Short mmCIF file of N, CA and C in Angstrom, two decimals:
data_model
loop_
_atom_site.label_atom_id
_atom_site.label_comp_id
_atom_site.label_asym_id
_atom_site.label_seq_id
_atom_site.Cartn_x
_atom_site.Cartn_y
_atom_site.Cartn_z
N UNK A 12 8.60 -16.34 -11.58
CA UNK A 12 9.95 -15.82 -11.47
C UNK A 12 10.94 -16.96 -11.69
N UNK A 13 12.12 -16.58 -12.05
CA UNK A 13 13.02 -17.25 -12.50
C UNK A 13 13.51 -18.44 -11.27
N UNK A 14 14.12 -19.82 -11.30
CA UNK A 14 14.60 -20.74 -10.38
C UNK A 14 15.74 -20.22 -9.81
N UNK A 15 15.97 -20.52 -8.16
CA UNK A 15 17.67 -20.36 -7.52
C UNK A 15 18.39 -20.80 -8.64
N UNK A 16 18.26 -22.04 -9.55
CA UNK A 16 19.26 -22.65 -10.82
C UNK A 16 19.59 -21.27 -11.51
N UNK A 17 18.57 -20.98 -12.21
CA UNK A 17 18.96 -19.57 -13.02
C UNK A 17 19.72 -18.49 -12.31
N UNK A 18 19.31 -18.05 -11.28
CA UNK A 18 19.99 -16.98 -10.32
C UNK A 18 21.13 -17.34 -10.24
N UNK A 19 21.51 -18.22 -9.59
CA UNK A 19 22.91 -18.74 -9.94
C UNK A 19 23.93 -19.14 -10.81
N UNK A 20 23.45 -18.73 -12.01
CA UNK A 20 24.37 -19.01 -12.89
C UNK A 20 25.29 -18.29 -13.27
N UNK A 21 26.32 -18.31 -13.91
CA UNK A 21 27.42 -17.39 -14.07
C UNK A 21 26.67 -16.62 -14.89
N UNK A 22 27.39 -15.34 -14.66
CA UNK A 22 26.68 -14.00 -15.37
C UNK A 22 27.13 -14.12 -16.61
N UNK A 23 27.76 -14.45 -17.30
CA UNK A 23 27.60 -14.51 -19.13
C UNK A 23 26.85 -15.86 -18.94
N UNK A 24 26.17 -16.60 -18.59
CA UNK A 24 25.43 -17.40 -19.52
C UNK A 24 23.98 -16.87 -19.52
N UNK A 25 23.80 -16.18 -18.12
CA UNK A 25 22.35 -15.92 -17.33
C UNK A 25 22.17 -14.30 -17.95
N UNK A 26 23.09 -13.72 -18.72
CA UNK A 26 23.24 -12.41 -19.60
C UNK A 26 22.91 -13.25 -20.83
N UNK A 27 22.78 -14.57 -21.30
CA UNK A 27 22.87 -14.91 -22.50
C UNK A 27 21.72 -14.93 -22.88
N UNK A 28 21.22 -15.95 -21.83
CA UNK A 28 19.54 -16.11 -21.51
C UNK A 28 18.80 -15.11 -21.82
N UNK A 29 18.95 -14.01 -20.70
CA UNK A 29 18.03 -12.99 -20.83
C UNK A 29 18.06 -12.24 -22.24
N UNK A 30 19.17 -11.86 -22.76
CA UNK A 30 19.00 -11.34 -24.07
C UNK A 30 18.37 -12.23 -25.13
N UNK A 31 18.46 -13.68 -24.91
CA UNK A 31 17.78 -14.46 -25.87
C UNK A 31 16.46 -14.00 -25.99
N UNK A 32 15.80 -13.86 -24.27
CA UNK A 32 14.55 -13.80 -24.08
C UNK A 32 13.84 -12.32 -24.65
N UNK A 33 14.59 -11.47 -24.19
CA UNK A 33 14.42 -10.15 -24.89
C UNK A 33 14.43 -9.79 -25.95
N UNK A 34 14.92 -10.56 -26.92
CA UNK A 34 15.13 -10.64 -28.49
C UNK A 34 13.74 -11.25 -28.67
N UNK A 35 13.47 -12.31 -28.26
CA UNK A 35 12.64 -12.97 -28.49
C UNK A 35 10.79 -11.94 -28.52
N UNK A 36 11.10 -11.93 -27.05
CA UNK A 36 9.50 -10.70 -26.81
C UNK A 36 9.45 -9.74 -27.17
N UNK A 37 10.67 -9.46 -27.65
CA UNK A 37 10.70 -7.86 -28.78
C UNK A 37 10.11 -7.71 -29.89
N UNK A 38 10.02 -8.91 -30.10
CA UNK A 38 9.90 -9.31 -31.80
C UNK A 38 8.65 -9.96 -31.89
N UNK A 39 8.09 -10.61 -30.79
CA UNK A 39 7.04 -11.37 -31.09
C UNK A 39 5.67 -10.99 -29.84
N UNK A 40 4.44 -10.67 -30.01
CA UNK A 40 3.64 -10.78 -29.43
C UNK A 40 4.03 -12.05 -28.23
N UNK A 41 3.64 -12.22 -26.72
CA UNK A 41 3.68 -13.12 -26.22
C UNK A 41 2.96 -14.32 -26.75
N UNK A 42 1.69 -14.08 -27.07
CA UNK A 42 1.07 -15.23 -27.42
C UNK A 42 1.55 -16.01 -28.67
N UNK A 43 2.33 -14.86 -29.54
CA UNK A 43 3.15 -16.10 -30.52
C UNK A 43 4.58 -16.36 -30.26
N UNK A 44 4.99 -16.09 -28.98
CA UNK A 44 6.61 -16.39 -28.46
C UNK A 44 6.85 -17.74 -28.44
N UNK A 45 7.82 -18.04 -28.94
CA UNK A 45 7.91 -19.67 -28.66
C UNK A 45 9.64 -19.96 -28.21
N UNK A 46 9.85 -21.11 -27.41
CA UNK A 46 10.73 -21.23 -26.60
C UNK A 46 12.18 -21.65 -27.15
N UNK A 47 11.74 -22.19 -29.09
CA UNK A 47 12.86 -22.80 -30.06
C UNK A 47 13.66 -21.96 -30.34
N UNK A 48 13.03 -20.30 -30.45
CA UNK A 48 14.33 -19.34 -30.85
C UNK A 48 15.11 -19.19 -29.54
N UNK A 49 14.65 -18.98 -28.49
CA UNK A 49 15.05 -18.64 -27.12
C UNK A 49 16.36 -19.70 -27.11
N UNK A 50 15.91 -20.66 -26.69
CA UNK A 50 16.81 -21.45 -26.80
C UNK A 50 18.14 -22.03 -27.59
N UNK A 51 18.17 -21.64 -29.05
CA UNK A 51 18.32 -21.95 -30.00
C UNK A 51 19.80 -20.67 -29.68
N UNK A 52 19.18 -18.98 -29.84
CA UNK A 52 19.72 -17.70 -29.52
C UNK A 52 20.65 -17.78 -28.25
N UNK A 53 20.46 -18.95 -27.25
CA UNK A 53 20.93 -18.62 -26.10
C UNK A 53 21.77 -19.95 -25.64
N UNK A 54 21.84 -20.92 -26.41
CA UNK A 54 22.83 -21.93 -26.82
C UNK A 54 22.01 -22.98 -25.20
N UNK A 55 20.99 -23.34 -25.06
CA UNK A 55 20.85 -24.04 -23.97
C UNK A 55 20.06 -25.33 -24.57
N UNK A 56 19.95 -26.13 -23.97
CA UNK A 56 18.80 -27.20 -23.83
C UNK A 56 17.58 -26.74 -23.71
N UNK A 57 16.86 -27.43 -24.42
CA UNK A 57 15.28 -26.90 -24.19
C UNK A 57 14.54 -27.64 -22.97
N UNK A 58 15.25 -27.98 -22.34
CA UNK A 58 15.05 -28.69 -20.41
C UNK A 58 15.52 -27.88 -19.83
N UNK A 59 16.87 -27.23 -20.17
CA UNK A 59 17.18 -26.10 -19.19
C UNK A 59 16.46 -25.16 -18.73
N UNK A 60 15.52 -24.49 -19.87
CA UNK A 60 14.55 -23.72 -20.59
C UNK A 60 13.77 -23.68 -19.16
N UNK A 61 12.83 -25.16 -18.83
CA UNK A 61 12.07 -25.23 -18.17
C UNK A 61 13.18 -25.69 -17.09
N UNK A 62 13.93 -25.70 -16.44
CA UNK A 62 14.41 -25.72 -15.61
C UNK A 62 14.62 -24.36 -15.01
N UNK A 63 14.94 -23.35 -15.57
CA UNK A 63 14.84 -22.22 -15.22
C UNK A 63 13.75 -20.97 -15.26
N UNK A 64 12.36 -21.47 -15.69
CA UNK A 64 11.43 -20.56 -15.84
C UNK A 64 10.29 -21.82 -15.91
N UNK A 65 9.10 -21.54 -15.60
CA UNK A 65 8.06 -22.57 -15.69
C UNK A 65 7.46 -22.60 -16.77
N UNK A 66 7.40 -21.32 -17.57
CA UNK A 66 6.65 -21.84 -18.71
C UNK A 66 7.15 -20.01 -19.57
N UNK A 67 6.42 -19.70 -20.94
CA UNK A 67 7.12 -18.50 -21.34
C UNK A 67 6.34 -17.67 -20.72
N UNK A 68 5.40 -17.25 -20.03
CA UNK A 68 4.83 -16.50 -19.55
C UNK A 68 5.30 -16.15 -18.35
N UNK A 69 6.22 -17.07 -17.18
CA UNK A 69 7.18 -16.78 -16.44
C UNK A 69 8.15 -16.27 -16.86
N UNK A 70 9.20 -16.49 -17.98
CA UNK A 70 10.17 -15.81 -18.28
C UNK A 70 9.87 -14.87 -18.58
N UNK A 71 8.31 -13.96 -19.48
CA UNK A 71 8.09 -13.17 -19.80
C UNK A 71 8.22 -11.70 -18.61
N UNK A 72 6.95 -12.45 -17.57
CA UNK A 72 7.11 -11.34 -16.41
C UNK A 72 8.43 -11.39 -16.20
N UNK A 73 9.66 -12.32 -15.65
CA UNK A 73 10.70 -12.05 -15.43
C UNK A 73 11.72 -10.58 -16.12
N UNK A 74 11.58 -11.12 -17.55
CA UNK A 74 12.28 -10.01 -18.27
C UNK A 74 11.18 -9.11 -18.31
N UNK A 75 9.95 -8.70 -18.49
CA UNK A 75 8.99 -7.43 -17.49
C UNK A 75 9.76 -6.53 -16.61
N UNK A 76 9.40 -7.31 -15.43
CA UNK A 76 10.05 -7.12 -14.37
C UNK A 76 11.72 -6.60 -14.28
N UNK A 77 12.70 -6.78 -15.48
CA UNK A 77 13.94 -6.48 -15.04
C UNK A 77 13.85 -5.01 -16.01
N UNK A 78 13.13 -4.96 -16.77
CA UNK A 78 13.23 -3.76 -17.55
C UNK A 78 12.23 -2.94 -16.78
N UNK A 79 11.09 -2.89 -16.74
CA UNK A 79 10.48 -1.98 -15.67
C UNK A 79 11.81 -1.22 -14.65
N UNK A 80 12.33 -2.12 -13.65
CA UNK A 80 13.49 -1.60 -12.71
C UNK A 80 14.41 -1.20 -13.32
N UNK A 81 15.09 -1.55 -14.20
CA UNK A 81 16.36 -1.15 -15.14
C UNK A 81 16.26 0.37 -15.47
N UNK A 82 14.98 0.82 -15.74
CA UNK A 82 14.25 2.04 -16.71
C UNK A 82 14.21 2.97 -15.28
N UNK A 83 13.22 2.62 -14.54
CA UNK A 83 12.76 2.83 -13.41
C UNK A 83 14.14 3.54 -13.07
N UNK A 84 14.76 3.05 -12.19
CA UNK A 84 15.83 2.76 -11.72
C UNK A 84 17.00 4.36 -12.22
N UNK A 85 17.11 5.01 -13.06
CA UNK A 85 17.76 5.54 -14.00
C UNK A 85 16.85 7.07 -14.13
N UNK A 86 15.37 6.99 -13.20
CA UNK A 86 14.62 8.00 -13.27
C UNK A 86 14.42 8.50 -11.47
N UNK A 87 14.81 9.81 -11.18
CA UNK A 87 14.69 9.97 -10.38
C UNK A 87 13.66 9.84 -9.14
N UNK A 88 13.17 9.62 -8.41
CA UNK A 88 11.77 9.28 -7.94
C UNK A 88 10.73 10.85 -7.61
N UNK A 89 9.99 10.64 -7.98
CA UNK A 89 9.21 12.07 -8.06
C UNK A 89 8.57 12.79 -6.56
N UNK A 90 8.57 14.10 -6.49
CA UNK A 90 8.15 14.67 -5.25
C UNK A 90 6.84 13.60 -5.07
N UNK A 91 6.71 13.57 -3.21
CA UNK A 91 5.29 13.38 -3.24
C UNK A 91 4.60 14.39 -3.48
N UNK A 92 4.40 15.30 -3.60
CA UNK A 92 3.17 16.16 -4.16
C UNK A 92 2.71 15.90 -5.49
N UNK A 93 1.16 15.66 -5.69
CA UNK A 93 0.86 15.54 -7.16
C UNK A 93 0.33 16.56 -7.82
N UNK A 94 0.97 17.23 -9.04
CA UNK A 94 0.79 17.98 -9.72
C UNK A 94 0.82 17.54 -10.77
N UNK A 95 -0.03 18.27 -12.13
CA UNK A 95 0.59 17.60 -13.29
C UNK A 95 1.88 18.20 -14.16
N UNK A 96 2.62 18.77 -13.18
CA UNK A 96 4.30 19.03 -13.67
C UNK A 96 4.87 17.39 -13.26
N UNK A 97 4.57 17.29 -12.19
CA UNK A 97 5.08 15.81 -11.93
C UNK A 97 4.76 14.51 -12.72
N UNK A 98 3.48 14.78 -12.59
CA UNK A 98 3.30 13.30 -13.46
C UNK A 98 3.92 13.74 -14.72
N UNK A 99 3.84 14.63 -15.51
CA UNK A 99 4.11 15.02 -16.90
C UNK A 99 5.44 14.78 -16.73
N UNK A 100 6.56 15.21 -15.41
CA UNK A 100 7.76 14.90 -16.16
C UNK A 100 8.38 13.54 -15.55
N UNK A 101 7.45 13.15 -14.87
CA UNK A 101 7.85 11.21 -14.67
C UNK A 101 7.04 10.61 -15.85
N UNK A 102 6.33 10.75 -16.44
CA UNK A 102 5.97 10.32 -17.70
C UNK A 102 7.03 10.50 -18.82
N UNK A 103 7.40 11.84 -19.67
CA UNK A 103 8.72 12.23 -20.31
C UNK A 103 9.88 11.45 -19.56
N UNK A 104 10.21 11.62 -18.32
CA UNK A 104 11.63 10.62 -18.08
C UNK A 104 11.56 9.04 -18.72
N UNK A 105 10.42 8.84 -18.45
CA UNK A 105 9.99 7.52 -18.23
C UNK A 105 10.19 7.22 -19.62
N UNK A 106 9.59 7.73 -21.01
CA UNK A 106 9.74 8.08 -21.93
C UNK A 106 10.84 7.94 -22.80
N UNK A 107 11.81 8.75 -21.93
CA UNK A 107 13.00 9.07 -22.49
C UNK A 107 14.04 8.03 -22.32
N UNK A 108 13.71 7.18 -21.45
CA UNK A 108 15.01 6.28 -20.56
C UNK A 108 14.39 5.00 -21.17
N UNK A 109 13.11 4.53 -21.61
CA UNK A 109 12.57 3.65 -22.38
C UNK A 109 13.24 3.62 -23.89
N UNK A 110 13.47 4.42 -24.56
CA UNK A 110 13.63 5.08 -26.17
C UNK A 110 15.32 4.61 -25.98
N UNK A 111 15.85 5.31 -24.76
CA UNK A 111 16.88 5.04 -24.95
C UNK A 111 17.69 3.88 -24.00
N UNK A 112 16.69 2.95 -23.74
CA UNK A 112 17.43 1.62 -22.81
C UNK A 112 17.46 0.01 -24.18
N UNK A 113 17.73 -0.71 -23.51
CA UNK A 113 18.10 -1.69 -24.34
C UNK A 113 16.72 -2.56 -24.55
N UNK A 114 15.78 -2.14 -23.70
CA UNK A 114 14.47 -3.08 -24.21
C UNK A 114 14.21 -1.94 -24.58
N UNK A 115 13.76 -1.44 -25.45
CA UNK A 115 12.97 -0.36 -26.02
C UNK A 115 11.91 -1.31 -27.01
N UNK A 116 12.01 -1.79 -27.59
CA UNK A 116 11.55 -3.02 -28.66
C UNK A 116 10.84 -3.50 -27.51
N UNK A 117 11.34 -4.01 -26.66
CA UNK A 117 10.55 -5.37 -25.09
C UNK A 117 9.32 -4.18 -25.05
N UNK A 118 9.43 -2.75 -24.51
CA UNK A 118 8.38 -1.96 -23.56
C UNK A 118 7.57 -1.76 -24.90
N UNK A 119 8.10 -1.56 -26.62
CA UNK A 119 7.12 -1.25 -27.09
C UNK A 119 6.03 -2.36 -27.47
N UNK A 120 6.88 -3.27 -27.63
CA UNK A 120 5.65 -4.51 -27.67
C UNK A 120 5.05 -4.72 -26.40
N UNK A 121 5.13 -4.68 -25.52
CA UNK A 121 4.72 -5.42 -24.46
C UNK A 121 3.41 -3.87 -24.23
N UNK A 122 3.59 -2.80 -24.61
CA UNK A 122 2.62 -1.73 -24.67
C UNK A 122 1.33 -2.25 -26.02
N UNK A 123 1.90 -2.79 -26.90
CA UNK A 123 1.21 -2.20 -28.13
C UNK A 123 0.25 -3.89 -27.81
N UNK A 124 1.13 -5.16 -27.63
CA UNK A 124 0.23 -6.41 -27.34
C UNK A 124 -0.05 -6.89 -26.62
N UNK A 125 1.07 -7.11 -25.66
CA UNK A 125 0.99 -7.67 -24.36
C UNK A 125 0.03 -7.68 -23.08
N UNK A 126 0.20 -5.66 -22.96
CA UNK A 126 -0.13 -5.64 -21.96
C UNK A 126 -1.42 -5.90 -21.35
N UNK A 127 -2.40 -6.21 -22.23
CA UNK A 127 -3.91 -6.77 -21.50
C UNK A 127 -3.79 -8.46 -20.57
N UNK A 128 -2.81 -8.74 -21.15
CA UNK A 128 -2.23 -10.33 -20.67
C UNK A 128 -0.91 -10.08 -19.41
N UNK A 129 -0.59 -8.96 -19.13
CA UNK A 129 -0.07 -9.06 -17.46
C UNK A 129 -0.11 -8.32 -16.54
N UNK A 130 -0.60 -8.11 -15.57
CA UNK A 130 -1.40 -7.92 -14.53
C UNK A 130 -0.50 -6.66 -13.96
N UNK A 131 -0.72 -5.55 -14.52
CA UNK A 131 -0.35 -3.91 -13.95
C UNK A 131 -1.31 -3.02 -13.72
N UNK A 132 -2.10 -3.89 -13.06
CA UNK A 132 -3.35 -2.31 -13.08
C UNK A 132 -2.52 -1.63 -11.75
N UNK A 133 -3.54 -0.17 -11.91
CA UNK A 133 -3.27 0.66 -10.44
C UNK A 133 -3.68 0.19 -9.28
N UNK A 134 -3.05 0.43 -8.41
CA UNK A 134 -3.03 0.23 -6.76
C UNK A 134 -4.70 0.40 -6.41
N UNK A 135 -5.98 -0.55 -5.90
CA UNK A 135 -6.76 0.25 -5.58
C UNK A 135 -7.15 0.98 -4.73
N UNK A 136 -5.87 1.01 -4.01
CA UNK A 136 -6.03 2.41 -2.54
C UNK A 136 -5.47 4.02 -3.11
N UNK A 137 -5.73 3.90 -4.38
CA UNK A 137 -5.29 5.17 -4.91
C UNK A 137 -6.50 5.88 -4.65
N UNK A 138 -6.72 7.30 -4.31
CA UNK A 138 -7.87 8.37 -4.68
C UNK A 138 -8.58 8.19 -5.99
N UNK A 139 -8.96 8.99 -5.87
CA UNK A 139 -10.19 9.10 -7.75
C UNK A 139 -8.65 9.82 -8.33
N UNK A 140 -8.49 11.13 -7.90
CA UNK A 140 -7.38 12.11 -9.18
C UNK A 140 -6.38 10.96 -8.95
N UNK A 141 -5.67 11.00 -8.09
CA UNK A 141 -4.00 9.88 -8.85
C UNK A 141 -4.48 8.69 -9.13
N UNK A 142 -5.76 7.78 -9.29
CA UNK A 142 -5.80 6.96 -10.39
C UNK A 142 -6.37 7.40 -11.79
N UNK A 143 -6.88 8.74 -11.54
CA UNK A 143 -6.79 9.06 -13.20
C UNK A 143 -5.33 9.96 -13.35
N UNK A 144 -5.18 10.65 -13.03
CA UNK A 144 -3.29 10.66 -13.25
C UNK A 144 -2.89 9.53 -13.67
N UNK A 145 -2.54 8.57 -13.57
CA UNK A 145 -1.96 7.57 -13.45
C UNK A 145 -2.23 7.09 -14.47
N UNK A 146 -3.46 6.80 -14.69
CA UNK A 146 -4.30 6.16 -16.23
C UNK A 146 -3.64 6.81 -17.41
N UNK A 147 -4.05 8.75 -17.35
CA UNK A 147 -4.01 9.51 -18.32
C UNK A 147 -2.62 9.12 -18.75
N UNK A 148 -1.22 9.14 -17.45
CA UNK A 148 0.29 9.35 -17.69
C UNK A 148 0.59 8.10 -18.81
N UNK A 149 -0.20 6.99 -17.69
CA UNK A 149 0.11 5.51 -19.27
C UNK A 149 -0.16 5.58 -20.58
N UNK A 150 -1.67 6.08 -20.33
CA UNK A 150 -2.25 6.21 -22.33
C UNK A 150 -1.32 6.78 -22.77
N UNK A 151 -0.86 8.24 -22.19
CA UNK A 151 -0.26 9.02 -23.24
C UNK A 151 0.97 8.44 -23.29
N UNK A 152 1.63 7.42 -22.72
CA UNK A 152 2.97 7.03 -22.76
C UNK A 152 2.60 5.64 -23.47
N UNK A 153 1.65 5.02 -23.78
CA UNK A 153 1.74 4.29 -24.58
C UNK A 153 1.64 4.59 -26.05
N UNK A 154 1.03 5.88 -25.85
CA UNK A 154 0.48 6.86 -27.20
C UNK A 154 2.07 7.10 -27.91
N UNK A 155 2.71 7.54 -26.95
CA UNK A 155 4.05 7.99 -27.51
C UNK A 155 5.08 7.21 -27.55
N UNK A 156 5.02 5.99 -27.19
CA UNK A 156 5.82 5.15 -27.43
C UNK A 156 5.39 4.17 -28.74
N UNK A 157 4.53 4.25 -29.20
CA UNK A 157 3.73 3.56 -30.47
C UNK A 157 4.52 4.63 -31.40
N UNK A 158 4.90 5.94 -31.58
CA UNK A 158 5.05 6.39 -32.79
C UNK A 158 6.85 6.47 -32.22
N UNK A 159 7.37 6.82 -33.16
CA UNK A 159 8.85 7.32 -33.19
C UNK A 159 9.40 8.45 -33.64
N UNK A 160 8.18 9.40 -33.61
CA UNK A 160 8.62 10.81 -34.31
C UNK A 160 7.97 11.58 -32.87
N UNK A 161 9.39 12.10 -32.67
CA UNK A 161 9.64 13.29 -31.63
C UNK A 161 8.59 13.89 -31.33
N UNK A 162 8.30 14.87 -32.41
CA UNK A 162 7.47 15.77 -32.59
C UNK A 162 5.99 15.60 -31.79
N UNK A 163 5.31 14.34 -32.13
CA UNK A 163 4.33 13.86 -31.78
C UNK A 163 4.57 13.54 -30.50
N UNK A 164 5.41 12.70 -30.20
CA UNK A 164 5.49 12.85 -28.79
C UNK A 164 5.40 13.88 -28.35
N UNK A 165 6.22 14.66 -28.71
CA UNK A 165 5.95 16.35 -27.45
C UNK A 165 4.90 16.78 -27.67
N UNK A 166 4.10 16.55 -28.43
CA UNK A 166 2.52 16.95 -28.50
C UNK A 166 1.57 16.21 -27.68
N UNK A 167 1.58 14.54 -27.58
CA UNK A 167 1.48 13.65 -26.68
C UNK A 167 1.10 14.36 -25.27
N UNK A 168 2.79 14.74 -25.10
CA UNK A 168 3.09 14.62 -23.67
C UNK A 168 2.53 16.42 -23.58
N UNK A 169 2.50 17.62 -23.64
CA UNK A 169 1.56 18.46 -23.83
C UNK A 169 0.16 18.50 -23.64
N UNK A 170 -0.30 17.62 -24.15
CA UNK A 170 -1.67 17.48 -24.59
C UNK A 170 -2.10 16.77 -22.62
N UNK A 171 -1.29 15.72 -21.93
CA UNK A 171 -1.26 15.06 -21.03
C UNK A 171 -0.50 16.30 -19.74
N UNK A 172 0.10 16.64 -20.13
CA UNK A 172 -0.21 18.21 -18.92
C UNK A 172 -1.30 19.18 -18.95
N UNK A 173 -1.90 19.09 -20.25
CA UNK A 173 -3.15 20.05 -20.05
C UNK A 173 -4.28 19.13 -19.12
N UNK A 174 -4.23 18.06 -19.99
CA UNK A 174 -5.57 17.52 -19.21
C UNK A 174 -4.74 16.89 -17.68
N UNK A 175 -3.99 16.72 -17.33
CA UNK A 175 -3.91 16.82 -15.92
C UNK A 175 -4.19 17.91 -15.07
N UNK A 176 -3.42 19.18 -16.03
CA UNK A 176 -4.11 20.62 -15.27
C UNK A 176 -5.36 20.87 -14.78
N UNK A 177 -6.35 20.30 -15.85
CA UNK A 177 -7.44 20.37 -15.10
C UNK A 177 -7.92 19.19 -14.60
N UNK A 178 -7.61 18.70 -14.59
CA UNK A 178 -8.05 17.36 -13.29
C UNK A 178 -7.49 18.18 -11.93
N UNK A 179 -6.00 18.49 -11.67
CA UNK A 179 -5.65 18.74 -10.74
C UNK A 179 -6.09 20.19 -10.01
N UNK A 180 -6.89 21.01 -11.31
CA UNK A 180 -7.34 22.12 -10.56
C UNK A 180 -9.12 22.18 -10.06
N UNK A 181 -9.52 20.86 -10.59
CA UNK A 181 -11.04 20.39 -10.28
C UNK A 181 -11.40 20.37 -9.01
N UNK A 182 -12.20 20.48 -8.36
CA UNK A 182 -12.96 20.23 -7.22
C UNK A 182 -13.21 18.67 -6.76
N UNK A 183 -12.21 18.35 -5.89
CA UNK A 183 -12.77 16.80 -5.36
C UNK A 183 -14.52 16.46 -5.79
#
């Protein structure tokens, strides 16, 4: 996570930063991110760089982490009861508020390369059904965030209420 230095900085420079950084992981697999555009995009020293993040894999989770909540954040929180109306339409929100937030580029790369390289698995005090809920809701939201035609998505996300239906109408 980011240094008290960074936290503290005036909000247009620490707005400058982060969009550098987000430009940056949008565009590039992590493993080929490098810290010259960042820096370069965001008018700093390349000491500042590491003055405010330990290495790019810290800044990475950082900007992770602010778009996850940003997205999050903007989606209502779902009944506790699990059905697959629920997961299906916290998946679609989730969906929808991704497509249309400002990392959209950040969540699709970080889906299509990233994500085997940062550490989001499920909770393991979940049951058997809401960790396959949970599984199914990601694939198909990574499924549908890989293409950009509507259509497919709503087929996607369809296809991920049926097979929750029957998970959720299965026999423990």
């Amino acid at each position: 996570m980011p240094s008290s230095t960074f936290l503290n900085l005036p909000t247009p420079k620490k707005d400058r930063i982060i969009h550098a950084l987000v430009t940056e992981f949008s565009h590039h697999p992590l493993a080929d991110a490098q810290v010259a555009p960042i820096v370069k995009e965001a008018a700093i020293a390349r000491g500042a760089f590491y003055k405010y993040f330990t290495d790019l894999n810290d800044a990475y989770h950082f900007v992770y982490q602010l778009a996850i909540q940003t997205i999050h954040r903007a989606i209502p929180a779902p009944p506790v009861a699990h059905s697959a109306a629920t997961y299906t339409n916290f998946t679609r929100s989730f969906l929808e508020q991704a497509v249309a937030s400002e990392y959209f580029l950040f969540i699709k790369n970080h889906l299509l390369f990233n994500e085997q390289n940062v550490s989001t698995s499920v909770p393991l005090d979940f049951d058997a059904k809401t960790w396959a809920a949970a599984t199914l809701s990601h694939a198909a939201l990574r499924e549908a965030i890989a293409t950009s035609d509507s259509a497919t998505q709503a087929l996607i996300l369809t296809r991920l209420n049926i097979a929750l239906k029957h998970l959720f109408s299965g026999e423990d």
